[in-house]
PDB file of C-alpha atoms in Angstrom:
ATOM      1  CA  MET F  59     116.888 139.267-164.999  1.00 45.00           C
ATOM      2  CA  THR F  60     115.799 139.823-161.468  1.00 46.00           C
ATOM      3  CA  GLU F  61     112.235 141.089-161.024  1.00 49.00           C
ATOM      4  CA  GLU F  62     111.833 144.338-159.172  1.00 50.00           C
ATOM      5  CA  THR F  63     109.236 144.489-156.525  1.00 47.00           C
ATOM      6  CA  PRO F  64     106.716 147.104-157.528  1.00 50.00           C
ATOM      7  CA  GLY F  65     106.430 150.063-155.206  1.00 49.00           C
ATOM      8  CA  PHE F  66     109.671 149.370-153.428  1.00 45.00           C
ATOM      9  CA  ASP F  67     111.312 152.560-154.461  1.00 50.00           C
ATOM     10  CA  GLU F  68     108.258 154.651-153.438  1.00 49.00           C
ATOM     11  CA  GLN F  69     108.241 153.181-149.966  1.00 48.00           C
ATOM     12  CA  SER F  70     111.933 153.647-149.561  1.00 47.00           C
ATOM     13  CA  GLN F  71     111.685 157.324-150.569  1.00 51.00           C
ATOM     14  CA  GLN F  72     108.890 158.275-148.094  1.00 51.00           C
ATOM     15  CA  PRO F  73     110.178 160.023-144.900  1.00 51.00           C
ATOM     16  CA  ASP F  74     109.747 158.381-141.576  1.00 54.00           C
ATOM     17  CA  VAL F  75     106.725 159.842-139.718  1.00 48.00           C
ATOM     18  CA  PRO F  76     106.871 159.362-135.998  1.00 49.00           C
ATOM     19  CA  SER F  77     103.855 157.789-134.436  1.00 49.00           C
ATOM     20  CA  GLU F  78     101.662 159.508-131.944  1.00 50.00           C
ATOM     21  CA  GLU F  79     102.983 157.377-129.166  1.00 48.00           C
ATOM     22  CA  THR F  80     106.566 158.349-129.768  1.00 47.00           C
ATOM     23  CA  GLU F  81     105.842 162.124-130.346  1.00 49.00           C
ATOM     24  CA  PRO F  82     107.095 164.169-127.356  1.00 48.00           C
ATOM     25  CA  LYS F  83     104.490 166.268-125.466  1.00 50.00           C
ATOM     26  CA  ALA F  84     104.727 170.054-125.718  1.00 47.00           C
ATOM     27  CA  ALA F  85     105.559 171.860-122.490  1.00 48.00           C
ATOM     28  CA  ALA F  86     102.543 173.497-120.809  1.00 50.00           C
ATOM     29  CA  ALA F  87     102.435 177.336-121.086  1.00 50.00           C
ATOM     30  CA  PRO F  88     103.052 179.046-117.769  1.00 51.00           C
ATOM     31  CA  SER F  89     100.078 180.914-116.179  1.00 52.00           C
ATOM     32  CA  GLU F  90      99.973 184.735-115.970  1.00 50.00           C
ATOM     33  CA  GLU F  91     100.479 184.718-112.220  1.00 50.00           C
ATOM     34  CA  GLU F  92     103.496 182.409-112.577  1.00 52.00           C
ATOM     35  CA  ALA F  93     104.790 184.432-115.552  1.00 49.00           C
ATOM     36  CA  ALA F  94     104.572 187.787-113.721  1.00 50.00           C
ATOM     37  CA  PRO F  95     107.869 188.522-112.081  1.00 56.00           C
ATOM     38  CA  ALA F  96     108.000 189.239-108.407  1.00 52.00           C
ATOM     39  CA  GLY F  97     109.124 192.845-109.020  1.00 60.00           C
ATOM     40  CA  ASP F  98     105.727 193.933-110.462  1.00 74.00           C
ATOM     41  CA  THR F  99     104.179 194.268-106.980  1.00 81.00           C
ATOM     42  CA  GLY F 100     106.861 196.728-105.967  1.00 77.00           C
ATOM     43  CA  GLU F 101     106.346 198.744-109.158  1.00 83.00           C
ATOM     44  CA  ASN F 102     102.580 198.967-108.484  1.00 86.00           C
ATOM     45  CA  ALA F 103     103.210 200.216-104.958  1.00 85.00           C
ATOM     46  CA  ALA F 104     105.580 202.850-106.316  1.00 85.00           C
ATOM     47  CA  LEU F 105     102.983 203.984-108.866  1.00 87.00           C
ATOM     48  CA  VAL F 106     100.336 204.280-106.129  1.00 87.00           C
ATOM     49  CA  ALA F 107     102.717 206.352-104.020  1.00 86.00           C
ATOM     50  CA  GLN F 108     103.438 208.649-106.958  1.00 88.00           C
ATOM     51  CA  LEU F 109      99.697 209.035-107.603  1.00 89.00           C
ATOM     52  CA  ASP F 110      99.111 210.011-103.974  1.00 87.00           C
ATOM     53  CA  GLN F 111     101.883 212.587-104.189  1.00 89.00           C
ATOM     54  CA  ALA F 112     100.369 214.010-107.385  1.00 90.00           C
ATOM     55  CA  ARG F 113      96.945 214.256-105.751  1.00 90.00           C
ATOM     56  CA  SER F 114      98.416 215.973-102.709  1.00 89.00           C
ATOM     57  CA  ALA F 115     100.267 218.466-104.910  1.00 90.00           C
ATOM     58  CA  LEU F 116      97.071 219.085-106.901  1.00 91.00           C
ATOM     59  CA  ASN F 117      95.106 219.809-103.702  1.00 91.00           C
ATOM     60  CA  GLU F 118      97.789 222.237-102.549  1.00 91.00           C
ATOM     61  CA  ARG F 119      97.820 224.073-105.879  1.00 91.00           C
ATOM     62  CA  THR F 120      94.010 224.214-105.875  1.00 92.00           C
ATOM     63  CA  ALA F 121      94.013 225.728-102.377  1.00 92.00           C
ATOM     64  CA  ASP F 122      96.649 228.268-103.464  1.00 92.00           C
ATOM     65  CA  LEU F 123      94.559 229.197-106.496  1.00 92.00           C
ATOM     66  CA  GLN F 124      91.426 229.650-104.386  1.00 92.00           C
ATOM     67  CA  ARG F 125      93.340 231.819-101.902  1.00 92.00           C
ATOM     68  CA  LEU F 126      94.759 233.976-104.692  1.00 92.00           C
ATOM     69  CA  GLN F 127      91.303 234.344-106.220  1.00 92.00           C
ATOM     70  CA  ALA F 128      89.838 235.476-102.885  1.00 93.00           C
ATOM     71  CA  GLU F 129      92.682 237.960-102.403  1.00 93.00           C
ATOM     72  CA  PHE F 130      92.113 239.325-105.893  1.00 92.00           C
ATOM     73  CA  GLN F 131      88.386 239.797-105.223  1.00 93.00           C
ATOM     74  CA  ASN F 132      89.184 241.653-101.990  1.00 94.00           C
ATOM     75  CA  TYR F 133      91.689 243.801-103.865  1.00 93.00           C
ATOM     76  CA  ARG F 134      89.078 244.707-106.483  1.00 92.00           C
ATOM     77  CA  ARG F 135      86.608 245.682-103.756  1.00 93.00           C
ATOM     78  CA  ARG F 136      89.200 247.869-102.028  1.00 93.00           C
ATOM     79  CA  VAL F 137      90.116 249.573-105.294  1.00 93.00           C
ATOM     80  CA  GLU F 138      86.462 250.251-106.102  1.00 92.00           C
ATOM     81  CA  ARG F 139      85.813 251.554-102.583  1.00 91.00           C
ATOM     82  CA  ASP F 140      88.882 253.796-102.727  1.00 92.00           C
ATOM     83  CA  ARG F 141      87.872 255.064-106.161  1.00 92.00           C
ATOM     84  CA  VAL F 142      84.420 256.037-104.881  1.00 87.00           C
ATOM     85  CA  ALA F 143      85.935 257.661-101.793  1.00 86.00           C
ATOM     86  CA  VAL F 144      88.393 259.702-103.867  1.00 90.00           C
ATOM     87  CA  LYS F 145      85.570 260.832-106.137  1.00 87.00           C
ATOM     88  CA  GLU F 146      83.430 261.884-103.168  1.00 86.00           C
ATOM     89  CA  VAL F 147      86.310 263.819-101.622  1.00 88.00           C
ATOM     90  CA  ALA F 148      87.030 265.620-104.912  1.00 90.00           C
ATOM     91  CA  VAL F 149      83.356 266.543-105.373  1.00 90.00           C
ATOM     92  CA  ALA F 150      83.094 267.642-101.732  1.00 90.00           C
ATOM     93  CA  ASN F 151      86.143 269.899-102.068  1.00 92.00           C
ATOM     94  CA  LEU F 152      84.709 271.486-105.195  1.00 92.00           C
ATOM     95  CA  LEU F 153      81.278 272.053-103.684  1.00 93.00           C
ATOM     96  CA  THR F 154      82.788 273.437-100.489  1.00 93.00           C
ATOM     97  CA  GLU F 155      84.340 276.225-102.545  1.00 94.00           C
ATOM     98  CA  LEU F 156      80.902 276.994-104.028  1.00 94.00           C
ATOM     99  CA  LEU F 157      79.074 277.292-100.693  1.00 94.00           C
ATOM    100  CA  PRO F 158      79.717 281.048-100.302  1.00 94.00           C
ATOM    101  CA  VAL F 159      78.210 281.585-103.764  1.00 94.00           C
ATOM    102  CA  LEU F 160      75.143 279.559-102.764  1.00 94.00           C
ATOM    103  CA  ASP F 161      74.851 281.633 -99.582  1.00 94.00           C
ATOM    104  CA  ASP F 162      74.850 284.809-101.669  1.00 93.00           C
ATOM    105  CA  VAL F 163      72.162 283.349-103.908  1.00 93.00           C
ATOM    106  CA  GLY F 164      70.053 282.499-100.859  1.00 92.00           C
ATOM    107  CA  ARG F 165      70.364 286.010 -99.391  1.00 91.00           C
ATOM    108  CA  ALA F 166      69.487 287.554-102.736  1.00 93.00           C
ATOM    109  CA  ARG F 167      66.388 285.357-102.923  1.00 91.00           C
ATOM    110  CA  GLU F 168      65.315 286.390 -99.414  1.00 89.00           C
ATOM    111  CA  HIS F 169      65.611 290.092-100.302  1.00 90.00           C
ATOM    112  CA  GLY F 170      63.837 289.720-103.630  1.00 90.00           C
ATOM    113  CA  GLU F 171      66.929 290.544-105.655  1.00 89.00           C
ATOM    114  CA  LEU F 172      67.008 287.267-107.574  1.00 86.00           C
ATOM    115  CA  VAL F 173      65.578 288.504-110.866  1.00 88.00           C
ATOM    116  CA  GLY F 174      66.417 288.564-114.552  1.00 87.00           C
ATOM    117  CA  GLY F 175      69.492 286.864-115.883  1.00 88.00           C
ATOM    118  CA  PHE F 176      70.978 286.508-112.404  1.00 90.00           C
ATOM    119  CA  LYS F 177      67.993 284.361-111.446  1.00 92.00           C
ATOM    120  CA  SER F 178      68.584 281.995-114.395  1.00 92.00           C
ATOM    121  CA  VAL F 179      72.279 281.666-113.551  1.00 93.00           C
ATOM    122  CA  ALA F 180      71.496 281.010-109.879  1.00 93.00           C
ATOM    123  CA  GLU F 181      68.922 278.352-110.703  1.00 93.00           C
ATOM    124  CA  SER F 182      71.332 276.657-113.119  1.00 94.00           C
ATOM    125  CA  LEU F 183      74.015 276.625-110.438  1.00 94.00           C
ATOM    126  CA  GLU F 184      71.669 275.145-107.850  1.00 93.00           C
ATOM    127  CA  SER F 185      70.514 272.494-110.326  1.00 94.00           C
ATOM    128  CA  THR F 186      74.114 271.542-111.164  1.00 94.00           C
ATOM    129  CA  VAL F 187      75.235 271.149-107.547  1.00 94.00           C
ATOM    130  CA  ALA F 188      72.090 269.126-106.822  1.00 93.00           C
ATOM    131  CA  LYS F 189      73.026 266.711-109.620  1.00 93.00           C
ATOM    132  CA  LEU F 190      76.437 266.306-107.986  1.00 91.00           C
ATOM    133  CA  GLY F 191      74.678 265.140-104.818  1.00 91.00           C
ATOM    134  CA  LEU F 192      74.672 268.330-102.751  1.00 93.00           C
ATOM    135  CA  GLN F 193      71.729 268.484-100.339  1.00 94.00           C
ATOM    136  CA  GLN F 194      70.686 271.429 -98.192  1.00 94.00           C
ATOM    137  CA  PHE F 195      69.330 270.892 -94.678  1.00 95.00           C
ATOM    138  CA  GLY F 196      68.292 272.911 -91.655  1.00 93.00           C
ATOM    139  CA  LYS F 197      64.770 274.110 -90.847  1.00 93.00           C
ATOM    140  CA  GLU F 198      63.266 276.242 -88.132  1.00 92.00           C
ATOM    141  CA  GLY F 199      61.496 274.292 -85.402  1.00 91.00           C
ATOM    142  CA  GLU F 200      63.519 271.083 -85.706  1.00 94.00           C
ATOM    143  CA  PRO F 201      65.295 269.710 -82.605  1.00 95.00           C
ATOM    144  CA  PHE F 202      68.902 270.779 -82.170  1.00 95.00           C
ATOM    145  CA  ASP F 203      71.371 268.051 -83.132  1.00 94.00           C
ATOM    146  CA  PRO F 204      75.017 268.889 -82.365  1.00 93.00           C
ATOM    147  CA  THR F 205      76.212 266.469 -85.047  1.00 93.00           C
ATOM    148  CA  ILE F 206      74.631 268.498 -87.858  1.00 94.00           C
ATOM    149  CA  HIS F 207      73.912 271.888 -86.228  1.00 95.00           C
ATOM    150  CA  GLU F 208      76.238 274.613 -85.021  1.00 94.00           C
ATOM    151  CA  ALA F 209      74.631 276.911 -82.454  1.00 94.00           C
ATOM    152  CA  LEU F 210      75.689 280.540 -82.884  1.00 94.00           C
ATOM    153  CA  MET F 211      72.977 282.108 -80.711  1.00 94.00           C
ATOM    154  CA  HIS F 212      71.263 280.880 -77.569  1.00 91.00           C
ATOM    155  CA  SER F 213      68.103 281.946 -75.766  1.00 92.00           C
ATOM    156  CA  TYR F 214      65.200 280.683 -73.631  1.00 92.00           C
ATOM    157  CA  ALA F 215      61.619 280.339 -74.815  1.00 90.00           C
ATOM    158  CA  PRO F 216      58.481 279.332 -72.892  1.00 87.00           C
ATOM    159  CA  ASP F 217      56.911 277.533 -75.837  1.00 88.00           C
ATOM    160  CA  VAL F 218      59.616 274.896 -76.395  1.00 89.00           C
ATOM    161  CA  THR F 219      60.041 271.636 -74.485  1.00 90.00           C
ATOM    162  CA  GLU F 220      63.569 270.843 -75.768  1.00 92.00           C
ATOM    163  CA  THR F 221      66.508 272.596 -77.335  1.00 93.00           C
ATOM    164  CA  THR F 222      65.109 273.750 -80.668  1.00 94.00           C
ATOM    165  CA  CYS F 223      66.423 275.552 -83.734  1.00 95.00           C
ATOM    166  CA  VAL F 224      64.432 278.787 -83.849  1.00 94.00           C
ATOM    167  CA  ALA F 225      66.359 280.475 -86.690  1.00 94.00           C
ATOM    168  CA  ILE F 226      68.589 279.234 -89.529  1.00 93.00           C
ATOM    169  CA  LEU F 227      71.469 281.649 -89.961  1.00 93.00           C
ATOM    170  CA  GLN F 228      73.190 279.560 -92.639  1.00 93.00           C
ATOM    171  CA  PRO F 229      71.843 276.306 -94.088  1.00 94.00           C
ATOM    172  CA  GLY F 230      73.874 273.151 -93.827  1.00 95.00           C
ATOM    173  CA  TYR F 231      74.982 271.004 -96.732  1.00 95.00           C
ATOM    174  CA  ARG F 232      75.728 267.309 -97.103  1.00 93.00           C
ATOM    175  CA  ILE F 233      76.671 264.805 -99.798  1.00 90.00           C
ATOM    176  CA  GLY F 234      75.007 261.500 -99.052  1.00 85.00           C
ATOM    177  CA  GLU F 235      75.855 260.808 -95.411  1.00 86.00           C
ATOM    178  CA  ARG F 236      78.860 263.150 -95.444  1.00 87.00           C
ATOM    179  CA  THR F 237      78.254 266.578 -93.885  1.00 91.00           C
ATOM    180  CA  ILE F 238      80.417 269.202 -95.545  1.00 92.00           C
ATOM    181  CA  ARG F 239      79.039 272.107 -93.478  1.00 94.00           C
ATOM    182  CA  PRO F 240      76.769 272.041 -90.439  1.00 95.00           C
ATOM    183  CA  ALA F 241      73.718 274.268 -90.316  1.00 95.00           C
ATOM    184  CA  ARG F 242      74.464 277.409 -88.321  1.00 95.00           C
ATOM    185  CA  VAL F 243      71.442 278.146 -86.182  1.00 95.00           C
ATOM    186  CA  ALA F 244      70.029 280.073 -83.255  1.00 95.00           C
ATOM    187  CA  VAL F 245      68.665 277.775 -80.559  1.00 95.00           C
ATOM    188  CA  ALA F 246      66.193 278.234 -77.732  1.00 94.00           C
ATOM    189  CA  GLU F 247      65.927 276.149 -74.602  1.00 93.00           C
ATOM    190  CA  PRO F 248      62.971 275.754 -72.231  1.00 91.00           C
ATOM    191  CA  GLN F 249      62.941 278.241 -69.385  1.00 84.00           C
ATOM    192  CA  PRO F 250      64.281 276.821 -66.129  1.00 80.00           C
ATOM    193  CA  GLY F 251      61.477 275.134 -64.184  1.00 69.00           C
ATOM    194  CA  ALA F 252      58.987 275.494 -67.033  1.00 58.00           C
ATOM    195  CA  GLN F 253      58.819 271.770 -67.668  1.00 50.00           C
ATOM    196  CA  THR F 254      57.867 270.962 -64.059  1.00 45.00           C
ATOM    197  CA  VAL F 255      55.359 273.784 -63.529  1.00 43.00           C
ATOM    198  CA  LYS F 256      53.650 273.698 -66.906  1.00 46.00           C
ATOM    199  CA  PRO F 257      52.381 270.078 -66.750  1.00 46.00           C
ATOM    200  CA  ALA F 258      51.011 270.668 -63.249  1.00 47.00           C
ATOM    201  CA  GLU F 259      49.186 273.789 -64.426  1.00 50.00           C
ATOM    202  CA  GLU F 260      47.801 271.950 -67.449  1.00 51.00           C
ATOM    203  CA  SER F 261      46.520 269.075 -65.284  1.00 51.00           C
ATOM    204  CA  THR F 262      44.934 271.561 -62.828  1.00 53.00           C
ATOM    205  CA  GLU F 263      43.232 273.437 -65.648  1.00 54.00           C
ATOM    206  CA  ALA F 264      42.019 270.176 -67.160  1.00 52.00           C
ATOM    207  CA  GLN F 265      40.559 269.068 -63.821  1.00 56.00           C
ATOM    208  CA  ASP F 266      38.857 272.431 -63.286  1.00 55.00           C
ATOM    209  CA  GLY F 267      37.398 272.323 -66.773  1.00 53.00           C
ATOM    210  CA  SER F 268      36.062 268.797 -66.301  1.00 52.00           C
ATOM    211  CA  GLU F 269      34.503 269.713 -62.942  1.00 51.00           C
ATOM    212  CA  ASN F 270      32.860 272.815 -64.378  1.00 48.00           C
ATOM    213  CA  LYS F 271      31.543 270.782 -67.278  1.00 48.00           C
ATOM    214  CA  GLU F 272      30.099 268.110 -64.969  1.00 49.00           C
ATOM    215  CA  SER F 273      28.526 270.707 -62.665  1.00 48.00           C
ATOM    216  CA  GLY F 274      27.196 272.720 -65.616  1.00 48.00           C
ATOM    217  CA  GLY F 275      25.651 269.715 -67.282  1.00 46.00           C
ATOM    218  CA  PRO F 276      22.536 269.396 -65.107  1.00 43.00           C
ATOM    219  CA  GLU F 277      22.006 273.183 -65.086  1.00 44.00           C
ATOM    220  CA  GLU F 278      22.009 273.253 -68.875  1.00 42.00           C
ATOM    221  CA  GLY F 279      19.552 270.393 -68.931  1.00 36.00           C
TER     222      GLY F 279
END
């Protein structure tokens, strides 16, 4: 019998393992810059252009929104101003219709006829129109102003230095700065030449008085 070499079968069954020298080298991985295709630069430029367009559109829409907001604020102011004006006109029209009644109340007060229940009604009426903003104006002795006075009578007076209201025939009425009826008055103007003569006379009298006082001083002493 032929002797079998021990371990022969084990060696023959083991797979062949290549040595390090014969093992092929793995290919080096490409870098990111080399791996990036050439078309990426163009895509980035396109994205930047789209971003610029979006920013430009956003700025335009923001400007439109700000303009619309300003127009809306102006519209609100106009509406509020018109509302106040309409209210003032309505109140003025109502109070204008009541002016003859107020004139009657004033004449009754001047003649002492405002008594009893009529007095209470008149005072309530005057209080109500005052709350609505009605103001009476026109006094004797105030300078004549053609914007708020209506002269119905004219005369000359030696004791006035300018055109003056010497009598109030009908009082005037206003609401705020709005005049709904001017005061109807009688005016007096200075007499012709009175302004030039009167100051000269006053200065002469003043000089005479001062001279008499100076000359009388030593005599009194």
